[in-house]
XYZ file of C-alpha atoms in Angstrom:
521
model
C 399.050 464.373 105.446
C 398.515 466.917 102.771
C 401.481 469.138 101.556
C 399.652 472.421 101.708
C 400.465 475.258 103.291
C 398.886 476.975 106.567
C 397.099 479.661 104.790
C 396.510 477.761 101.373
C 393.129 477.736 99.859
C 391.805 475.005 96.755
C 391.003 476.358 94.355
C 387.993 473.453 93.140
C 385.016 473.056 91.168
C 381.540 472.957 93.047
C 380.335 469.489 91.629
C 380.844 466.610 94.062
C 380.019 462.919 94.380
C 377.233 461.434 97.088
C 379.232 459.999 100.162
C 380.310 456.649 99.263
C 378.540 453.902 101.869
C 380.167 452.908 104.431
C 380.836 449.107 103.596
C 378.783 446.653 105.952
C 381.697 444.812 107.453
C 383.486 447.816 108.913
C 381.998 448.011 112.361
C 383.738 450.613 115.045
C 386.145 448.661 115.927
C 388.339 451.178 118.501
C 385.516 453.346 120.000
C 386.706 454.625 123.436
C 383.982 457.464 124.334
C 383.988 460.583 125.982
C 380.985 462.078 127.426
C 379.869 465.293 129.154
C 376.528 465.274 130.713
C 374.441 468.048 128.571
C 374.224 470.149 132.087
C 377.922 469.736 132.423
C 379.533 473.325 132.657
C 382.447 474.253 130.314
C 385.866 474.218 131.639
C 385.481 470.867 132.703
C 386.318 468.704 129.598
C 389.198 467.147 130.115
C 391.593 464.517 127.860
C 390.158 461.076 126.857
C 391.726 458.325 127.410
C 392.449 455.699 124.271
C 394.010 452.797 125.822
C 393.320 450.923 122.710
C 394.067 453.388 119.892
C 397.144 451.996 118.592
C 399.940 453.516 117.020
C 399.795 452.100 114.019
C 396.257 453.303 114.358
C 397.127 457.025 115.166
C 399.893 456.816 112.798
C 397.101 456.699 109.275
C 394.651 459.464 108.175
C 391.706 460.322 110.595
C 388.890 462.355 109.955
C 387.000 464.225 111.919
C 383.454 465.478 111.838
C 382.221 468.300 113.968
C 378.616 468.728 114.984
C 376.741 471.531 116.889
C 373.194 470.451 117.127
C 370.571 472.669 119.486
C 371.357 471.576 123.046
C 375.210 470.575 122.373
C 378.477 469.707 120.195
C 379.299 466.366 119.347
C 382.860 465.476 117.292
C 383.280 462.006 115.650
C 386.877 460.851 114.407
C 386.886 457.887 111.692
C 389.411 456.279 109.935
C 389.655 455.802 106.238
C 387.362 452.398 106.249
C 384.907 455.042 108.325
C 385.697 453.288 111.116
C 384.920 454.775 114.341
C 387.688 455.799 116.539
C 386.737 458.166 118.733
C 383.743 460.410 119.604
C 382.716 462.962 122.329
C 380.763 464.951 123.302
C 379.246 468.151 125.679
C 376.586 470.221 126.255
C 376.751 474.054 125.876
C 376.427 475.111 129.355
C 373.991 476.273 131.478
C 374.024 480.542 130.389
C 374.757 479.149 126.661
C 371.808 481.493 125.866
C 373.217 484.555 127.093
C 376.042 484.532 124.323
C 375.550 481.557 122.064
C 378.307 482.399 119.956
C 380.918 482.339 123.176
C 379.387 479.001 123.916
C 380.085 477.544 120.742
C 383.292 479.084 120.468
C 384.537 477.165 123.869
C 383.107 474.240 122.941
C 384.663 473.750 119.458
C 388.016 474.100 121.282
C 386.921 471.931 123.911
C 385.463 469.052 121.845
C 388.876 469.040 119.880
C 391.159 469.271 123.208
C 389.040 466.749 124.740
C 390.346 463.805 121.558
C 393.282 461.641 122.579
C 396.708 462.921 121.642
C 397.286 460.369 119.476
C 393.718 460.922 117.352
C 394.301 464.583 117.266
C 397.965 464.642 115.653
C 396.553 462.379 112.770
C 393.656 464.033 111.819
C 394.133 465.098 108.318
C 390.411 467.227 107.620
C 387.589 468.457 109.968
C 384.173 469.448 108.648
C 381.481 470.807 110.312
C 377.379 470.674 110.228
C 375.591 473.299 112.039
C 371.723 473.559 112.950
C 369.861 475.197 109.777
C 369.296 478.787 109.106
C 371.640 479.656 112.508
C 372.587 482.895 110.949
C 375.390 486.124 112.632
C 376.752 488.979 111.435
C 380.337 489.453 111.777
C 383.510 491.414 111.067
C 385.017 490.385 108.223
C 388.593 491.026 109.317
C 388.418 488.472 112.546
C 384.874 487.337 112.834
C 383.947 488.855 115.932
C 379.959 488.885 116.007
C 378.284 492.235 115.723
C 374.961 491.329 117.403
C 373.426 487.987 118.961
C 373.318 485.099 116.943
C 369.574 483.921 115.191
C 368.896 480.606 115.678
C 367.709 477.854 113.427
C 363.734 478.392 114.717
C 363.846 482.159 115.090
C 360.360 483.291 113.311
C 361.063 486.648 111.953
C 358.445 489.073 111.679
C 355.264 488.798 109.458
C 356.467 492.397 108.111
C 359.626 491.032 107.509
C 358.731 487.718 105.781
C 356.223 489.950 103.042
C 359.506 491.819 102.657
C 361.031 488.840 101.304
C 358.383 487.696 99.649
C 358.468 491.054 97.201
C 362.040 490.252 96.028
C 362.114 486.084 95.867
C 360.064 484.304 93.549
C 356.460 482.560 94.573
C 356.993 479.714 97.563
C 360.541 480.467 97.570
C 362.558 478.199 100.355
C 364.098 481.433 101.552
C 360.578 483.367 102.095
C 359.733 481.007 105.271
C 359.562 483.299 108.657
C 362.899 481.144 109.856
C 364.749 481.451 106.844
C 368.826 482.677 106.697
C 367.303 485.949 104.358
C 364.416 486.929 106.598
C 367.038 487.105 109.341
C 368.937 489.213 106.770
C 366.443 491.571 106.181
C 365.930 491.947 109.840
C 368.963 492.977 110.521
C 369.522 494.927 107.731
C 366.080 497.137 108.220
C 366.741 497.081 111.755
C 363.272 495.542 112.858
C 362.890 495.077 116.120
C 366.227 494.464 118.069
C 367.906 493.924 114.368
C 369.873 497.455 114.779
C 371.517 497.749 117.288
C 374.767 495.936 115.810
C 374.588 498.865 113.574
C 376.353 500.979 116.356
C 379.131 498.194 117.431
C 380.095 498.315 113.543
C 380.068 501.366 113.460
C 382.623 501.744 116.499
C 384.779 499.371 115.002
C 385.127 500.945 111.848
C 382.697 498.855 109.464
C 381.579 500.533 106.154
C 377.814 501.260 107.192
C 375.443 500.850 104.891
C 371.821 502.266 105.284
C 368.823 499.969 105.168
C 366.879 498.806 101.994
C 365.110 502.365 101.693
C 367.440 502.682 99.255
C 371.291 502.436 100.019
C 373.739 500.139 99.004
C 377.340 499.122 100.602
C 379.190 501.496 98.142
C 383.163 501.129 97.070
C 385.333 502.342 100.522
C 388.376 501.489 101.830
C 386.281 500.179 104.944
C 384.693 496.629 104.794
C 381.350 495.568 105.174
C 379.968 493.036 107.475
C 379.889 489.333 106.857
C 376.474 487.282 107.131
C 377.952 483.711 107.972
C 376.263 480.617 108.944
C 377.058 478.839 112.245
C 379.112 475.870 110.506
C 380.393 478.345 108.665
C 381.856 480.797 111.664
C 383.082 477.789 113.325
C 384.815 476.271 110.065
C 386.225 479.754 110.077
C 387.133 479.683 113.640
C 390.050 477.204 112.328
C 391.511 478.367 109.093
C 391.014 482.075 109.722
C 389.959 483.445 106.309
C 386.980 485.092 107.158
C 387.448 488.029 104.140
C 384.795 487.479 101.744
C 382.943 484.738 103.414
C 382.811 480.901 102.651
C 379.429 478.570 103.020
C 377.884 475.551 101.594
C 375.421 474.830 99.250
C 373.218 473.550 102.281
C 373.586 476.046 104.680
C 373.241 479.015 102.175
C 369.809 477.584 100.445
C 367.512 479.627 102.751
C 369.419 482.783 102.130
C 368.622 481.831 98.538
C 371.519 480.521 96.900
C 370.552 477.875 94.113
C 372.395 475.254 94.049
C 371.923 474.024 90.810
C 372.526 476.694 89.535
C 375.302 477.178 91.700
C 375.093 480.983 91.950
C 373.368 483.469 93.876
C 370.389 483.939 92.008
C 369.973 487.991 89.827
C 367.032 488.814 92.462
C 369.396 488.829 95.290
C 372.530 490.027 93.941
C 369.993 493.181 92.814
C 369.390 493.557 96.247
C 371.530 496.245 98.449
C 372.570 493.705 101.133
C 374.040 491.327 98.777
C 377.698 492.935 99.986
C 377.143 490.799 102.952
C 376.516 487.537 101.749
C 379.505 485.022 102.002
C 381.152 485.168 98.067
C 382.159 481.626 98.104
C 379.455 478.940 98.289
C 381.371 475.026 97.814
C 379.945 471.575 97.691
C 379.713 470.172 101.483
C 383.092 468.036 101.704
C 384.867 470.298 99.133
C 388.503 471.090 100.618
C 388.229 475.094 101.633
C 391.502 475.871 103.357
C 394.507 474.373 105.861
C 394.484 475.551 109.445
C 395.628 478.690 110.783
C 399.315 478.447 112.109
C 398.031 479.866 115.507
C 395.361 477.585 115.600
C 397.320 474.913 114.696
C 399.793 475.549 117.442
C 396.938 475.681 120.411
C 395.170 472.482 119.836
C 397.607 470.269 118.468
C 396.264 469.578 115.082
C 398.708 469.524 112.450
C 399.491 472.595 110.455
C 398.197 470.892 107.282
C 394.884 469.873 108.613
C 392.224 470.628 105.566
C 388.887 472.262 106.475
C 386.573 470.778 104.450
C 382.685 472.672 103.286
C 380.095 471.926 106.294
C 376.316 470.752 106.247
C 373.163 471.348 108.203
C 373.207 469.314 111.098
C 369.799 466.828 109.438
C 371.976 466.806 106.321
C 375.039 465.279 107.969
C 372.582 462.682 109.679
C 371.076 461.728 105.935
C 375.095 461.337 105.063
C 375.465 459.470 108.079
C 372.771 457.045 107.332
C 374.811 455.796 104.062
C 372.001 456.333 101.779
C 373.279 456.717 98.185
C 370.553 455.710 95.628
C 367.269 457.243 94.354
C 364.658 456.008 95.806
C 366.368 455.636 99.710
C 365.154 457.872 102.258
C 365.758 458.305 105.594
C 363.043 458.854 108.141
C 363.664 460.758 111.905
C 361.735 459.164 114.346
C 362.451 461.915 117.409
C 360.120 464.231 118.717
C 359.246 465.273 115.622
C 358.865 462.909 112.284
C 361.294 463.948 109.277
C 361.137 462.234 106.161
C 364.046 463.484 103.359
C 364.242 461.273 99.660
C 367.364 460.823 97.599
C 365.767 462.021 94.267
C 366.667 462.875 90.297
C 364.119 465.259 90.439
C 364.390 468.841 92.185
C 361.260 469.252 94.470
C 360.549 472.921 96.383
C 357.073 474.126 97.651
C 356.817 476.437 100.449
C 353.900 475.874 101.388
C 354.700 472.522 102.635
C 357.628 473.184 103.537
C 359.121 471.192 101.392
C 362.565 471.931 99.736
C 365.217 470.179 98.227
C 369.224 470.082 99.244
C 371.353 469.353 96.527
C 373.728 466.025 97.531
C 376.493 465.653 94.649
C 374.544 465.424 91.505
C 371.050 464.485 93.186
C 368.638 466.116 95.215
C 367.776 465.589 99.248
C 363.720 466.264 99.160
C 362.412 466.801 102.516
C 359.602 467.410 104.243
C 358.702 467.023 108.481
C 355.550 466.563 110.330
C 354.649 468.021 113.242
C 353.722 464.573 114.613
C 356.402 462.512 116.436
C 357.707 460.483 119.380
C 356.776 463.902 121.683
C 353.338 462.746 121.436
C 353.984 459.253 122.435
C 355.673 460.979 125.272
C 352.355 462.683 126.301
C 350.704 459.941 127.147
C 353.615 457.430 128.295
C 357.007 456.837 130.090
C 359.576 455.482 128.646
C 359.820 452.406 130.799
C 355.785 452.090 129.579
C 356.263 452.303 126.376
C 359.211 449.291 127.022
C 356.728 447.190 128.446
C 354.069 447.628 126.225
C 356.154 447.537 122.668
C 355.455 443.563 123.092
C 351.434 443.684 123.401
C 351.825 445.673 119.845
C 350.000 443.325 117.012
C 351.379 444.537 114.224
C 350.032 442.067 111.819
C 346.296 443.820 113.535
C 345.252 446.770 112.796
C 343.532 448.764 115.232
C 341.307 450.984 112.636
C 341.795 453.982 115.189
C 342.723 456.248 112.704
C 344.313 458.903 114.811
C 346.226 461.944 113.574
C 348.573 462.478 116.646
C 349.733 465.816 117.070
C 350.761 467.728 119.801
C 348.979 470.568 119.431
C 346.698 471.782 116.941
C 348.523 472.667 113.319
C 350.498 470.202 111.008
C 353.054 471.187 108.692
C 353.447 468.413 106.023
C 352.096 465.811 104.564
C 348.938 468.610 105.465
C 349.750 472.053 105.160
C 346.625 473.780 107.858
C 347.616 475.234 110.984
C 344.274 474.862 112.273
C 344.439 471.154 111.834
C 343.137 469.266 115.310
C 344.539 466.318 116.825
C 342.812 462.949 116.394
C 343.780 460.548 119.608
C 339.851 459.641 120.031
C 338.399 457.559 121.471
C 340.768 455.757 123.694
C 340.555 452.318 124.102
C 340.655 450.900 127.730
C 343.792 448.878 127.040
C 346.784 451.388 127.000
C 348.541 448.554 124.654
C 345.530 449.184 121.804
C 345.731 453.098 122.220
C 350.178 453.087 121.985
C 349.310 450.882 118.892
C 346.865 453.435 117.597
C 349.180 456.284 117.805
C 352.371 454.276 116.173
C 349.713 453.377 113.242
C 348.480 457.261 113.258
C 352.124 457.988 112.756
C 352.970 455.682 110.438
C 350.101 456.563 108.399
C 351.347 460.574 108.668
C 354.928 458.984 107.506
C 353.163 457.114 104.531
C 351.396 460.093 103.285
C 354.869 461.908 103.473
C 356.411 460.045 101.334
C 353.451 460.389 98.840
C 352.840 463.632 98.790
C 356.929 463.818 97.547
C 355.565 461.405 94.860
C 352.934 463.467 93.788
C 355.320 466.605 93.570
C 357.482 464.505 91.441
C 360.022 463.325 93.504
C 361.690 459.588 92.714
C 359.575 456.791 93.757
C 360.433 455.183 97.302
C 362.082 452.294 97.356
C 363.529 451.945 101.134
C 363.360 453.536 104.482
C 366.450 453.996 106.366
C 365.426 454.688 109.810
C 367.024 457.362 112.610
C 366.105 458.327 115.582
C 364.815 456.593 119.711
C 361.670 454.916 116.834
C 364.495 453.383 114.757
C 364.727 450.927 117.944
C 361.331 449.374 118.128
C 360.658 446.379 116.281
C 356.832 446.414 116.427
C 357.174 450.042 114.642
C 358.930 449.047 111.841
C 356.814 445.915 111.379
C 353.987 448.332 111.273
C 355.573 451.116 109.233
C 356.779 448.184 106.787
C 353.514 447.471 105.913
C 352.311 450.417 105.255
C 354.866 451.856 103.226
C 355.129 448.971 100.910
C 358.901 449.048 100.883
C 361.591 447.617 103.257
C 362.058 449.959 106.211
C 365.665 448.825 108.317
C 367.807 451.207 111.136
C 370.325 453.291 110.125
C 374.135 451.773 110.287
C 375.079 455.307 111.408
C 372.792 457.990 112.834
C 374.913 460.824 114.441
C 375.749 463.932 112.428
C 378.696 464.068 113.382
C 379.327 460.858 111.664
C 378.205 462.082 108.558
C 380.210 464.898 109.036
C 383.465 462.974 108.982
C 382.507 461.331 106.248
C 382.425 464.935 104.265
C 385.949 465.586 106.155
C 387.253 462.287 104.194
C 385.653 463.079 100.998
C 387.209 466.569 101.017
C 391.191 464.860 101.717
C 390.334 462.312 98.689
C 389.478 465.393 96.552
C 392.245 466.857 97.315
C 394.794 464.696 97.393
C 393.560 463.258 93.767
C 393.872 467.591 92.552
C 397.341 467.893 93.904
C 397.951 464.104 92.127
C 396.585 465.514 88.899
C 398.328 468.633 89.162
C 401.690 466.713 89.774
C 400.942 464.286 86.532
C 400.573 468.020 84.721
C 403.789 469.160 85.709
């Protein structure tokens, strides 16, 4: 374990190495799992059982990733060979809507109570990946929320987004109607329900700034309020040092942080909100602080237990994937179709939606189309689409051309909301139409990658597949060919995976500073 205090925090540098691959011969070898239906209610988790965790197992370093995707929580514990041990997982409840930040709350606890004994009392670092842009306001001294959370796809208002388009600079990542700053501003002009946590800081003694006509959080002996991101409140659920707020390169890039940088850019610190943003922004994995004692005490982890910098949830499923070379990308084949690109070369437009996470000393370059398996899902079952997958030629090409969408607009590789579906005409044999749309896709997928190409991004050079498409053979044969470059399935696709995998990079840096620090001495 590490030899820090409770209430220590590291002191590091921001730079960071890519997530070392997992090596190909270390399959989960001890992977007992715990599962709560998604419509499960809370206060039904319960212990899992690990009949074949050993000792000697429980006895080394575990790591444990924490992930809180949109529908539920998910925790994956691996060993140093990122090994699986053990993994659970729960949905949020049926009223999670009514107070999302309660739900989480319970379920953190819940996801960690619900880990074998054994697992929990090794567990040397936790890190946590939270859905993008999931934005509160809190109090600085505990973190209690002062208003409702924002979610990740929260569209603020059109007066709102020209607000931040006056202070960021042309196509900026943070301008886009879900972004963490738009939800700022909201709050912080009080647009539509955005004031109303004005009052419940104000009755719990919060400094209380005036909106952007002109004030600014002035020098007083009360505090401000705290903007946090949702890995963030829940990393800070654990170690307790809320103060001046810590978050991750990831999350913070829509409130406009730039990583490369690795500052707040002078355009937002000029503005009169800044106060509120979280002073601390680490690499994800960096070590950030040890458990609270209390903490500590209720759910069994040990005192020293390092929480590590968090993620976005897609960026924890990239780490996951074990990608770690320019050139790699990883493509989501859910309900949607995501494409990101390891690349040397920084890649941002707006307009596109296209914006680039910074991933040790390399950039994540993403991009996601509207198109996706929920169109697939229009048409067919998922026992059809079983029984059909083997009629799929591959090697034939249906010269259908669709553009399947579920509804009229695309996103990327074509930035025009007007843009129509094209699933016409249909062939009489369902097997030649599900062929049609997996080429339509593919071809969507293809142009992706191109159009990251064309913006300068590093050439492709291999598809790492996620996702229920990752599964289907007659997909990849298709998407093979038309990407030009080998296309395989991910080893690992969860983000909570890939979140461990931060959790074990943050130990390792650690434990090689307090090394160096001893060699010093």
């Amino acid at each position: 374990m590490l030899s820090a205090s409770a209430t220590s925090t590291y002191p590091v540098t921001q730079q960071s190495t890519l997530i070392s691959r997992v090596p190909a011969n270390c399959k989960p070898f001890i992977r007992p799992r715990f599962i709560l239906p998604i419509d499960r209610r809370f206060g039904a988790a319960q212990a899992a059982t690990s009949p074949l965790i050993s000792t000697a197992t429980a006895s080394k370093s575990l790591y444990l990733g924490l992930d809180f995707g949109t529908s539920g929580a998910r925790a994956a514990v691996i060993d140093d060979d990122g090994r699986l041990v053990q993994d659970v997982k729960m949905g949020y409840g049926d009223n999670a809507a009514a107070d999302w930040a309660g739900a989480w709350k319970r379920g953190l606890f819940e996801l960690i109570g619900a880990l074998d004994p054994a697992v929990r009392t090794s567990i040397t670092s936790v890190a946590f990946d939270g859905t993008s842009a999931t934005a509160l306001l809190v109090d600085r001294r505990d973190g209690t929320p002062l208003a409702p959370p924002k979610l990740y796809n929260e569209a603020q208002a059109k007066g709102v987004v020209a607000a931040a388009q006056a202070i960021a600079p042309p196509a900026h990542t943070a301008t886009a109607a879900t972004s963490t700053l738009c939800k700022l501003l909201t709050w912080w002009d009080c647009t539509g329900d955005g004031g109303k946590w004005r009052r419940v800081a104000s009755e719990r003694g919060l400094a209380m700034p005036g909106p952007s006509s002109g004030a600014t959080v002035t020098a007083t002996a009360l505090p401000p309020p705290l903007l946090l991101h949702q890995a963030d409140w829940l990393a800070a659920l654990l170690h307790g040092e809320y103060g001046s707020g810590v978050t991750d390169w990831n999350n913070a890039l829509k409130l406009g942080y730039d990583p490369e940088l690795e500052s707040y850019p002078s355009w937002l610190m000029e503005q009169p909100f800044a106060p509120l943003l979280p002073a601390r922004v680490v690499a994800p994995g960096a070590p950030v602080a040890t458990l609270e004692r209390r903490v500590a005490e209720e759910t069994g982890l040990p005192l020293d237990c390092l929480v590590c910098g968090g993620t976005t949830d897609s960026i924890a499923a990239f780490v996951a994937a074990g990608v770690t070379e320019a050139g790699q990308a990883v493509t989501s084949l859910g309900s949607t179709l995501a494409v990101k690109l390891l690349s040397t070369t920084r890649v941002d437009d707006a307009a596109y939606g296209v914006y680039s996470h910074r991933l040790g000393d390399v950039w994540l370059v993403g991009g996601a189309s509207n198109s996706g398996g929920a169109v697939l899902r229009r048409f067919f079952t998922d026992q059809q689409l079983r029984e059909l997958t083997p009629r799929v030629d591959s090697d034939r090409p249906t010269g259908l051309n669709y553009y399947p969408l579920p509804s009229p607009g695309e996103r990327f590789p074509v930035a025009d909301p007007d843009l129509q579906p094209r699933m016409a005409p249909r062939p009489d044999d369902d097997a030649v139409f599900f062929q049609g749309l997996l080429e339509g896709i593919s071809q969507i997928e293809a142009a992706a990658y191109s159009r990251l190409a064309a913006m300068g991004a590093s050439p492709l050079k291999e598809v790492v597949t996620a996702g229920g498409g990752a599964v289907n053979p007659k997909w990849t044969a298709i998407r093979r060919r038309l990407l030009g470059v080998p296309v395989r399935a991910a080893e690992q696709g969860e983000a909570c995976y890939g979140a461990a995998l931060l959790a074990r990079q943050g130990a390792r840096q650690a434990n090689r500073q307090t090394a160096l620090t001893a060699s010093a001495q």
